[in-house]
CSV table of C-alpha atoms in Angstrom, one decimal:
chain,number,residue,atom,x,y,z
A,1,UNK,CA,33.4,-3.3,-7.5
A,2,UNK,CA,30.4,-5.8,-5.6
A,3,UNK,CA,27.7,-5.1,-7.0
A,4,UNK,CA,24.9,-4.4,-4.0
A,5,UNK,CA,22.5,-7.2,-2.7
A,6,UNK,CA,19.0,-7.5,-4.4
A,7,UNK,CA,16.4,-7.2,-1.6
A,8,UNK,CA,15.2,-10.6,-0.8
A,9,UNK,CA,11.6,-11.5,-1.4
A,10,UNK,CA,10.4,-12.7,1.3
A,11,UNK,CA,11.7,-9.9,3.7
A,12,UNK,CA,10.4,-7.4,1.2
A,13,UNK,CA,6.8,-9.3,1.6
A,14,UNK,CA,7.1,-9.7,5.2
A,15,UNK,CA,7.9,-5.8,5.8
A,16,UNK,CA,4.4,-5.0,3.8
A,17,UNK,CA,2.9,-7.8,5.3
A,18,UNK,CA,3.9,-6.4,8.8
A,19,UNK,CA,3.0,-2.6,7.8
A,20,UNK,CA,-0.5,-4.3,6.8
A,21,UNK,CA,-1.1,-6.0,10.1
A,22,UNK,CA,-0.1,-2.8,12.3
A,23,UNK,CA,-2.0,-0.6,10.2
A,24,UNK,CA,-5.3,-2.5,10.4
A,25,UNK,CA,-5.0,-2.7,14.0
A,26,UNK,CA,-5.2,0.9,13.9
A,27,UNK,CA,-7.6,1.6,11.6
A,28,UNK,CA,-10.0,-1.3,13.5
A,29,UNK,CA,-8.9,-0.9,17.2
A,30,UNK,CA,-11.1,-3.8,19.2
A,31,UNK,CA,-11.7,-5.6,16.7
A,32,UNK,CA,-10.1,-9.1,15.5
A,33,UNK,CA,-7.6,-8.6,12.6
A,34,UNK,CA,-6.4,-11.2,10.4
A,35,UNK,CA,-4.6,-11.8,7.6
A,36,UNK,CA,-5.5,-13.6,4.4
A,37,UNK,CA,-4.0,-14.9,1.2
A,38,UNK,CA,-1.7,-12.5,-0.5
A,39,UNK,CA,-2.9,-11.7,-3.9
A,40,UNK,CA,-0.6,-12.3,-6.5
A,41,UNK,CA,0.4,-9.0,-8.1
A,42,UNK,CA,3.8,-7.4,-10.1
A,43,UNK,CA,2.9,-3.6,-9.0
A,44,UNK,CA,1.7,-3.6,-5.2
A,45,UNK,CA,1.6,-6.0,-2.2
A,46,UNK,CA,-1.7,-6.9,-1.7
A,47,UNK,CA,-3.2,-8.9,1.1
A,48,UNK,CA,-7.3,-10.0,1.9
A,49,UNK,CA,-8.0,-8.9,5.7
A,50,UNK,CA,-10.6,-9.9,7.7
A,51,UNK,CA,-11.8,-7.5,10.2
A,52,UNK,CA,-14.9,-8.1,12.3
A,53,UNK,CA,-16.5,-10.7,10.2
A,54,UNK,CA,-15.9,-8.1,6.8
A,55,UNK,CA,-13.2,-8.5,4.3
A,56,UNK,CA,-11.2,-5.9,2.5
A,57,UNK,CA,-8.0,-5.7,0.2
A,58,UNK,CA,-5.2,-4.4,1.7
A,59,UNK,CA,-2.5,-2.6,-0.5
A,60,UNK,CA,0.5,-1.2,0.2
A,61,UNK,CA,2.9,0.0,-2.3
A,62,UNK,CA,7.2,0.3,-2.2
A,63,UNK,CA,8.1,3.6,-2.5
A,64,UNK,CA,5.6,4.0,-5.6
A,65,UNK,CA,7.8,1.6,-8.1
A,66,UNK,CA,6.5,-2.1,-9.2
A,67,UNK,CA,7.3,-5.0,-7.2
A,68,UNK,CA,9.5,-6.2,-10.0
A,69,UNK,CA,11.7,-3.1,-10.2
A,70,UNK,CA,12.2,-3.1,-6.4
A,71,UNK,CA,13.3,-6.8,-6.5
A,72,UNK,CA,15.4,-6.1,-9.3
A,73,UNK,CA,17.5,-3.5,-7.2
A,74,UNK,CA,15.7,0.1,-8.5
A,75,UNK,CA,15.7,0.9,-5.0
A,76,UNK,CA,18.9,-0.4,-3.7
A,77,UNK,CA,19.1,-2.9,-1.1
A,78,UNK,CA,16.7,-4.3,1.5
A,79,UNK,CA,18.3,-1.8,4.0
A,80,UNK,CA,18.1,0.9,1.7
A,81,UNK,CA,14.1,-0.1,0.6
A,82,UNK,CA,12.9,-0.6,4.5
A,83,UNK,CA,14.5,3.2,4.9
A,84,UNK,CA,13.5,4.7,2.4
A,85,UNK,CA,9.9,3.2,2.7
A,86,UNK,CA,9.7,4.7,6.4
A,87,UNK,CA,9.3,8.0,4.8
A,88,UNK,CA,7.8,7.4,2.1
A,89,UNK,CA,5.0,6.0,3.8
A,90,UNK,CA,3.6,8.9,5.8
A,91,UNK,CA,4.0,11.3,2.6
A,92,UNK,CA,0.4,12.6,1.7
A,93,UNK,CA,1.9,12.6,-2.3
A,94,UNK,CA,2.4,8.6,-2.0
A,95,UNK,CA,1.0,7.1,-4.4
A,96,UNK,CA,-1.6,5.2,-2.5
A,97,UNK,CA,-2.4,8.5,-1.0
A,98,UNK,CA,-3.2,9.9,-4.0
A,99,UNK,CA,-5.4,6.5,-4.9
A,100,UNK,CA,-7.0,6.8,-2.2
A,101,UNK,CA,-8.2,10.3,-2.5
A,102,UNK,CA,-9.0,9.3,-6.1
A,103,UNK,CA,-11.4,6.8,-5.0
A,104,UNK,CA,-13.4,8.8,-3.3
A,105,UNK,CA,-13.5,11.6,-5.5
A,106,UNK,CA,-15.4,8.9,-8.0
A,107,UNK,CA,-17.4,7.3,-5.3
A,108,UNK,CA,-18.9,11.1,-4.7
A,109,UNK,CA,-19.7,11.3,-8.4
A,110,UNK,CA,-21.3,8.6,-8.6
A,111,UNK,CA,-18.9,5.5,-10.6
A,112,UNK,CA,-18.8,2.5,-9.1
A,113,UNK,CA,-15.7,2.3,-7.6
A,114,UNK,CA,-14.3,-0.5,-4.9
A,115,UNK,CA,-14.7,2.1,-1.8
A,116,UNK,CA,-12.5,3.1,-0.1
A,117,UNK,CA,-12.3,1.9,3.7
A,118,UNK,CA,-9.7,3.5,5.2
A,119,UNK,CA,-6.3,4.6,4.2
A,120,UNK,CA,-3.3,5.2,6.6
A,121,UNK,CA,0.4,5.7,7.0
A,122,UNK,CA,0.5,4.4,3.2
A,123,UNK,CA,-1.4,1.2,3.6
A,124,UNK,CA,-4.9,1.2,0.9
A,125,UNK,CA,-7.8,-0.7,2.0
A,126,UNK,CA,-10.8,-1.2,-0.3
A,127,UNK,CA,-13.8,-3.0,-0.1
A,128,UNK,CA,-14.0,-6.0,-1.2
A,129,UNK,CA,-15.7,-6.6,-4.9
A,130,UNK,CA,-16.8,-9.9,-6.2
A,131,UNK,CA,-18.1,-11.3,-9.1
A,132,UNK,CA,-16.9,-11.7,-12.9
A,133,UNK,CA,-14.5,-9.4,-14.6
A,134,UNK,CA,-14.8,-7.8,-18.2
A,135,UNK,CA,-12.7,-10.4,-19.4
A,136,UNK,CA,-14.2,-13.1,-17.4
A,137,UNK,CA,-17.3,-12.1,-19.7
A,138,UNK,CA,-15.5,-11.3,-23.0
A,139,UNK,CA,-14.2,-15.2,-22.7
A,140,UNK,CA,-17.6,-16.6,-21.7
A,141,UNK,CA,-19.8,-14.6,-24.3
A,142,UNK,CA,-17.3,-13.3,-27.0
A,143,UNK,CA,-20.3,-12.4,-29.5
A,144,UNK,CA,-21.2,-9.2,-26.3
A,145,UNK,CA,-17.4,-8.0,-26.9
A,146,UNK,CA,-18.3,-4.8,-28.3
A,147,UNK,CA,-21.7,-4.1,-25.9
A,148,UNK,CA,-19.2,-5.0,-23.0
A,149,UNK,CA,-16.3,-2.4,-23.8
A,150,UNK,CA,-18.8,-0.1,-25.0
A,151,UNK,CA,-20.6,-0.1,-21.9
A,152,UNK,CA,-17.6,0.1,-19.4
A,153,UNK,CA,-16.6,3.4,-21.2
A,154,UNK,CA,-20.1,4.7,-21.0
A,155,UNK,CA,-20.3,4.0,-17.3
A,156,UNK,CA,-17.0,5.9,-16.8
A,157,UNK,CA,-19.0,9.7,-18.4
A,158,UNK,CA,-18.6,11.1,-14.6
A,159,UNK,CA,-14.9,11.1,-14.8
A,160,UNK,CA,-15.5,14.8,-16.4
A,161,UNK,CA,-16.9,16.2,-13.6
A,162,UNK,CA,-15.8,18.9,-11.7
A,163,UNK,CA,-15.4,17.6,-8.3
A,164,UNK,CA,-13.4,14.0,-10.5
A,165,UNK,CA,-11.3,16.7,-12.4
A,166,UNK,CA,-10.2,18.6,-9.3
A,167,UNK,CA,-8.5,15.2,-7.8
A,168,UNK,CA,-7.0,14.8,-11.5
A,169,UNK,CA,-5.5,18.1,-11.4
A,170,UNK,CA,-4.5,17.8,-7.6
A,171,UNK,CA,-3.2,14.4,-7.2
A,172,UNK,CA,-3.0,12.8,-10.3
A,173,UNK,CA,-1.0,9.6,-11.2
A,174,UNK,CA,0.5,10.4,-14.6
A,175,UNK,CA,3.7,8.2,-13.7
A,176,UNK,CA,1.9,5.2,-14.7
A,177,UNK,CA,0.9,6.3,-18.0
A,178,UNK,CA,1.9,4.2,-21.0
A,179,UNK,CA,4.3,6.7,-22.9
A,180,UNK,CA,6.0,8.2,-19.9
A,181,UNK,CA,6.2,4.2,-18.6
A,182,UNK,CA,7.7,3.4,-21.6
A,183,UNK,CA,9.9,6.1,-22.5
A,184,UNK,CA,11.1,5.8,-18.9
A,185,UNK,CA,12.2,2.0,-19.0
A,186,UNK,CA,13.7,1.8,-22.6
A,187,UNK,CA,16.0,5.2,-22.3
A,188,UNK,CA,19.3,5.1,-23.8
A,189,UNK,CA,21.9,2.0,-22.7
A,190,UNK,CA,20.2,1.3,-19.7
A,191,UNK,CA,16.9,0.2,-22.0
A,192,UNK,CA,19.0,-2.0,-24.2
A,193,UNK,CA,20.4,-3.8,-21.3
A,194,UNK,CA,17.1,-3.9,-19.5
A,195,UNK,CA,15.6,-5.7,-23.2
A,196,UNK,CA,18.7,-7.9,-23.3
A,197,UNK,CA,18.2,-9.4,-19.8
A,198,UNK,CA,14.5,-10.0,-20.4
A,199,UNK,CA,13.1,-13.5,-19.6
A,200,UNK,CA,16.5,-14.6,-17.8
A,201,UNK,CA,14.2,-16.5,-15.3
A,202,UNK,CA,10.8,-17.3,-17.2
A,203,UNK,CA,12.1,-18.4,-20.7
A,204,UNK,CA,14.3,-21.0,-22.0
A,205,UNK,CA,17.8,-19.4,-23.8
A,206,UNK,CA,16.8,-19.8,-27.1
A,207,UNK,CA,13.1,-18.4,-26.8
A,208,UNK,CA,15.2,-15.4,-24.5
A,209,UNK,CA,17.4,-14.5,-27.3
A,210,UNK,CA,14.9,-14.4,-29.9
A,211,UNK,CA,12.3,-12.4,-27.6
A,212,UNK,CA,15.2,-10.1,-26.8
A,213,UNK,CA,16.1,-9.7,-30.5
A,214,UNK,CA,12.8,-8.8,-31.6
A,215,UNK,CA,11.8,-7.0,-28.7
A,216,UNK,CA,15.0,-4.6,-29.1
A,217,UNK,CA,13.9,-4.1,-32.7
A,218,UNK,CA,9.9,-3.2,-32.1
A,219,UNK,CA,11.4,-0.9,-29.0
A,220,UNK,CA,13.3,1.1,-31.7
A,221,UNK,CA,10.2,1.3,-33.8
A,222,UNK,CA,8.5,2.8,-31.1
A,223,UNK,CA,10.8,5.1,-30.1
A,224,UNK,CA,11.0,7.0,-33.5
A,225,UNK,CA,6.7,6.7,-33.8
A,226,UNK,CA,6.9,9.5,-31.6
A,227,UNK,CA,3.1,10.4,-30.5
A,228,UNK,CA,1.9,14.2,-31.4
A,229,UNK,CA,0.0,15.6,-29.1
A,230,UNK,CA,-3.7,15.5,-29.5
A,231,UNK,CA,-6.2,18.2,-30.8
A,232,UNK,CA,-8.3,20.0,-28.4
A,233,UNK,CA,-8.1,20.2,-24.3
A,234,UNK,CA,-6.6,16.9,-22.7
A,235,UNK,CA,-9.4,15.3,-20.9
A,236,UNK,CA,-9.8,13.3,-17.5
A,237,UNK,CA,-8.6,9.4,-18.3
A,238,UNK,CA,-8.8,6.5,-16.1
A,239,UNK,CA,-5.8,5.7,-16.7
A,240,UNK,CA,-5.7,1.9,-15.7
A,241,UNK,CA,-8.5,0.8,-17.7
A,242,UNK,CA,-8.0,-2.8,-18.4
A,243,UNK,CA,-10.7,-6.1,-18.4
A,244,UNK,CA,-9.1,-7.3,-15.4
A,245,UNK,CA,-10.1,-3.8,-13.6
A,246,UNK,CA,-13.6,-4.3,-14.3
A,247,UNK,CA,-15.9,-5.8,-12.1
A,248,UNK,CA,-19.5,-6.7,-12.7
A,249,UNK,CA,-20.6,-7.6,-9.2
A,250,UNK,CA,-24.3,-7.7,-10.4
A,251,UNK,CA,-24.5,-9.2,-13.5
A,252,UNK,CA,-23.4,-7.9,-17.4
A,253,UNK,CA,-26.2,-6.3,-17.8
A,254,UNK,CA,-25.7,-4.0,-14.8
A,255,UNK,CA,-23.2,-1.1,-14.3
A,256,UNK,CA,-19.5,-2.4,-13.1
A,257,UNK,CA,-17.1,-1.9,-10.6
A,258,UNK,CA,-14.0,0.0,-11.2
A,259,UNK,CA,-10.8,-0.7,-9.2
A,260,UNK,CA,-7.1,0.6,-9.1
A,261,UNK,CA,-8.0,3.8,-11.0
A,262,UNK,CA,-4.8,6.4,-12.3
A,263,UNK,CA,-6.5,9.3,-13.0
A,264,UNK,CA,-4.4,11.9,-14.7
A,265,UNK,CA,-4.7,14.4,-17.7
A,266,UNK,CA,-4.7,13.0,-21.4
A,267,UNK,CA,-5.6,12.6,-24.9
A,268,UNK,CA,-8.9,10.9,-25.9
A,269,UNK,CA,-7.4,7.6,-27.2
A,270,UNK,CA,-6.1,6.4,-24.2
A,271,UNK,CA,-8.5,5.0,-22.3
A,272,UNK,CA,-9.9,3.2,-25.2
A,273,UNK,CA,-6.2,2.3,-26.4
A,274,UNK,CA,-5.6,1.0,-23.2
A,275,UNK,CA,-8.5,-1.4,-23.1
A,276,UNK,CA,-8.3,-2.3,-26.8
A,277,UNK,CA,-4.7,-3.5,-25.8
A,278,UNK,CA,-5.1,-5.6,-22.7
A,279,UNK,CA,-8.0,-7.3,-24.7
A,280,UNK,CA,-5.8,-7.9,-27.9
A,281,UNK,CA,-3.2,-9.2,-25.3
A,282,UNK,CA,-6.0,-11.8,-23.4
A,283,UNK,CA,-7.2,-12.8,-26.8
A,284,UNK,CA,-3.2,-13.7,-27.8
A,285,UNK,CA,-2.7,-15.3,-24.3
A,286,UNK,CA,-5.7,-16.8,-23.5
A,287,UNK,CA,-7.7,-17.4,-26.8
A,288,UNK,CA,-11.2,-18.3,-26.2
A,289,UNK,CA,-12.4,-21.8,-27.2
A,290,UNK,CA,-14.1,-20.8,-31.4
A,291,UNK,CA,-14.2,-17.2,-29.8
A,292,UNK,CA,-11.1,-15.3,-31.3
A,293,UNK,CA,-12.8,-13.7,-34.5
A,294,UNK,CA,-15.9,-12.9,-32.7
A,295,UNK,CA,-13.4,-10.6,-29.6
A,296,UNK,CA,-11.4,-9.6,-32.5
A,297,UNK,CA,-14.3,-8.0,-34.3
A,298,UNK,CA,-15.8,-6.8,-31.3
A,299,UNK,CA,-12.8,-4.8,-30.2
A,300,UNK,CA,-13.0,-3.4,-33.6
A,301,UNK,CA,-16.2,-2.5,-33.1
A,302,UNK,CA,-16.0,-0.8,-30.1
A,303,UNK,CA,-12.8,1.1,-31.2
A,304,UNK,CA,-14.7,2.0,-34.6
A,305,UNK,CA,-17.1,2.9,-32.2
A,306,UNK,CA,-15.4,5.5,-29.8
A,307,UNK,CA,-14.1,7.4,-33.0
A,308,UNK,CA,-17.8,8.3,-34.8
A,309,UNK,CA,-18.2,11.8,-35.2
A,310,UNK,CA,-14.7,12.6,-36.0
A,311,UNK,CA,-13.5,13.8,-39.4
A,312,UNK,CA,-11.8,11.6,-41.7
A,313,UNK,CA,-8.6,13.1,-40.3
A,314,UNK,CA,-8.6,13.1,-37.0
A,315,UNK,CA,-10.1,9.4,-36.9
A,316,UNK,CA,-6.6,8.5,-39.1
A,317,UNK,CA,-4.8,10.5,-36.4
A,318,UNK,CA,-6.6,9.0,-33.4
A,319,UNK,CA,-6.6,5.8,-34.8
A,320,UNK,CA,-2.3,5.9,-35.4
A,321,UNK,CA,-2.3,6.9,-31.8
A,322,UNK,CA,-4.5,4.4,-30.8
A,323,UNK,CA,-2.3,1.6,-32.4
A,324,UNK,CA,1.2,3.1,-31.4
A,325,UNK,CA,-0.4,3.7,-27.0
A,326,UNK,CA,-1.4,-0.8,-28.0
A,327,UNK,CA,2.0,-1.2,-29.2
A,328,UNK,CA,3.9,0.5,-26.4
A,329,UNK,CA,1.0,-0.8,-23.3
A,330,UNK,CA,2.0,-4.2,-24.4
A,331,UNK,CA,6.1,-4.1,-24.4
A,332,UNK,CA,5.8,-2.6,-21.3
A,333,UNK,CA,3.5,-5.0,-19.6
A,334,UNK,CA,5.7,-7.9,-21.4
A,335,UNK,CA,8.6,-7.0,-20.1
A,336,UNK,CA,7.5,-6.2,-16.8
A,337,UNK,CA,6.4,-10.1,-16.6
A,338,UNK,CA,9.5,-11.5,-18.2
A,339,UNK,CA,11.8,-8.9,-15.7
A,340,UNK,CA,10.0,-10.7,-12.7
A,341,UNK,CA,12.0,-13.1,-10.4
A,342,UNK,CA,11.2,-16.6,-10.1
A,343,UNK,CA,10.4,-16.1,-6.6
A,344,UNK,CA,7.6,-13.0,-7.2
A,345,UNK,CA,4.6,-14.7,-7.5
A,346,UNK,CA,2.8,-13.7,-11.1
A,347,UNK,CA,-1.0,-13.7,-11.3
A,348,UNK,CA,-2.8,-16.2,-13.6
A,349,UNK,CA,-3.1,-14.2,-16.6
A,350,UNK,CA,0.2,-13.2,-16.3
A,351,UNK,CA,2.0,-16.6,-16.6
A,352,UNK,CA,-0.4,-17.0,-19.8
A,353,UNK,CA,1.1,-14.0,-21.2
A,354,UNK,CA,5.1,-15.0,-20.8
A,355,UNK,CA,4.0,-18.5,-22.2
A,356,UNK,CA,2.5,-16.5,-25.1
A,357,UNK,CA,5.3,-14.6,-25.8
A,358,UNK,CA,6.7,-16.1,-29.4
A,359,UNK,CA,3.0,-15.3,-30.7
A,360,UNK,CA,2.9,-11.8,-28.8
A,361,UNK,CA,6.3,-10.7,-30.5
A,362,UNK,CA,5.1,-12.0,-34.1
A,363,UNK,CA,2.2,-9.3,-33.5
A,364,UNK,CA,4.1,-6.8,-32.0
A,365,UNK,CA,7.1,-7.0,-35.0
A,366,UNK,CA,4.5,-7.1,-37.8
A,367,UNK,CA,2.3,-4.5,-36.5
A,368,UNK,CA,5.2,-2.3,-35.5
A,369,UNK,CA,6.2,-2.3,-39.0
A,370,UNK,CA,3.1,-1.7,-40.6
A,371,UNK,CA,3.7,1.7,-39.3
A,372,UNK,CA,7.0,2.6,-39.8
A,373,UNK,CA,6.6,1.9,-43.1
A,374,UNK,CA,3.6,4.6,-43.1
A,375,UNK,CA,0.9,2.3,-43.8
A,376,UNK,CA,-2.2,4.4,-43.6
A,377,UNK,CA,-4.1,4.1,-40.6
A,378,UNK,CA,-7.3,2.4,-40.9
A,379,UNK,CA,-5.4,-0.2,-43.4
A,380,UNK,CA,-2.8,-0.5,-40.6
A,381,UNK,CA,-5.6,-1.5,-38.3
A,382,UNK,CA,-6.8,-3.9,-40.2
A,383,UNK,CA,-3.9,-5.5,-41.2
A,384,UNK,CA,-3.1,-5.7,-36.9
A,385,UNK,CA,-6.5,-7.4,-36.1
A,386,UNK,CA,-5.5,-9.8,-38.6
A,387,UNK,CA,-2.0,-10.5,-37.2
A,388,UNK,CA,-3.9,-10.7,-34.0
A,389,UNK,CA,-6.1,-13.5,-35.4
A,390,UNK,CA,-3.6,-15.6,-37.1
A,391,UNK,CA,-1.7,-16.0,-34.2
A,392,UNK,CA,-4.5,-16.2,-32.1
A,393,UNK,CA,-5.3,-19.8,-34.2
A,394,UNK,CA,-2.3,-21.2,-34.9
């Protein structure tokens, strides 16, 4: 049996570009629309657009899946994906829909968010936020590391609030969290065969095979480190906290500018887990010119940081689940880079990571087996950071 087209690229881009231009006509009638450069991206299509001398992002997503999984056929064909996307569209549970409504809920109480500036018939636009990111910093002033994370977290107390929590609870976007995202993509066969096909168009054979290899290894590690729920009432979490997500428009020493928020319902680690791991991963990727100890030992700082005031136990518990939500973030955003087809455009930081990716998988094996072996926490964290470093400075 055939198996069905992949939906092409370029048709898939031009039906959001399309849906983008129509949309922006309506949500600016009279005024000039126009289309700017597509933003390289692996989750959503993303286009600048200039309206009456402003400019805002536009987003739109397919059917609430990643770019890559849509061009890799999760969705059927490009028939199937235009038709399917008709509906899914004008849902109000979309999952820009939802963004959108999260925005605004943190605008109201008070966190800097990209605003929102309009939102129709599944098409996202924000305003347009310029000026260094978190990591842009973290690079540039590695010994502020631990200030820097420290801060963002801080600036992100109103998330608690009632009217942030009602969105939570009413339209939150738990399908992007890192142990269901994980869980989800390496189930049964099907994960096996989606680990073996890894890197069929960004690596050469031989770095494929040994990325797969290892890869299918650390994925079993992780499936048996099964996380235990946390003590005490699951809190608000961004969700989507990474550097790259954090904006500081007015200078480090001034609050940021949070975009692409996931707001859902979760244990306390996470949003500092998350963090921790995309730093870990730019450090890996992109190490900073004499600046790897210093980020190192400022991400350990900041993580020592957000568990004072726990007892002995719960920090050892935290800290395991800390390490095992690092572990799992960074497979999954691996192999969502190494599924991507040649013709997908991948951000900057992204085509650092897949050339990184014999280092990354030397970490991820060693630091995976710290803790199936039952290394105890805070020794297993040190003996990570130390991976990190040495292959960081190779």
């Amino acid at each position: 049996m055939p198996h069905a087209a992949l939906p092409e690229p370029g048709a898939v881009f031009e039906l959001a570009a399309d849906r983008i231009r129509r949309v922006a006509a309506e949500q600016w009638p009279g005024e000039p629309v126009t289309l700017g450069a597509h933003v390289p991206s692996v989750t959503g299509y993303v286009r600048r657009v200039h309206h009456g001398g402003r400019e805002v992002f536009a987003k739109d997503s397919v059917l609430g899946h990643s770019l890559v999984s849509v061009l890799r056929g999760v969705a059927g064909d490009g028939d199937q994906v235009r038709a399917a996307q008709a509906a899914y569209a004008i849902s109000p549970t979309s999952l820009l829909a939802r963004e959108a409504a999260q925005l605004r809920a943190l605008d109201t109480a008070g966190i800097r968010v990209a605003r929102c500036a309009g939102y129709r018939h599944g098409v996202l636009f924000t305003e347009a936020v310029t000026g260094p990111s978190l990591l842009d910093l973290i690079t540039k002033d590695p010994a502020r590391t631990a200030d820097l994370m420290t801060g963002t977290v801080r600036s992100l107390e109103g998330l608690q609030s009632p009217a942030v929590a009602a969105v939570a609870d009413g339209a939150p976007i738990a399908e992007h969290g890192i142990d269901t995202t994980f869980r989800r993509k390496f189930n049964g066969i099907s994960g096996r065969a989606y680990v073996d096909r890894l890197g069929a168009d960004q690596l050469d054979e031989r770095t494929r095979r040994g990325t797969a290899a290892v890869l299918g290894v650390v994925v079993s590690r992780l499936l048996k480190l099964r996380l235990t729920p946390a003590p005490g009432p699951r809190q608000v979490v961004y969700g989507d906290l990474k550097p790259e997500h954090v904006i500081y428009p007015d200078g480090p020493d001034e609050q940021p500018v949070f975009i692409d928020p996931g707001l859902s319902r979760g244990g306390a680690h996470q949003d500092a887990a998350k963090l921790s791991s995309r730093a870990l991963l730019a450090v890996l990727a992109a190490p900073p010119a004499d600046g790897v100890v210093s980020v190192v030992e400022g991400i350990d700082a900041f993580t020592q940081g957000q568990a004072r005031g726990i007892s002995r136990t719960e920090r050892a518990m935290w800290l395991r689940r800390l390490m095992v939500t690092w572990l799992m973030d960074s497979v999954n955003i691996l192999s969502t880079y190494l599924a991507a087809p040649a013709a997908l455009p991948l951000p900057e930081h992204a085509r650092a990571v897949v050339d990184s990716t014999p280092a990354l998988c030397t970490v991820l094996d060693s630091v995976s087996a710290t803790l199936t072996a039952g290394t105890e926490p805070e020794a297993a964290w040190r003996l990570a950071l130390a991976s990190v470093t040495r292959a960081a400075t190779r």
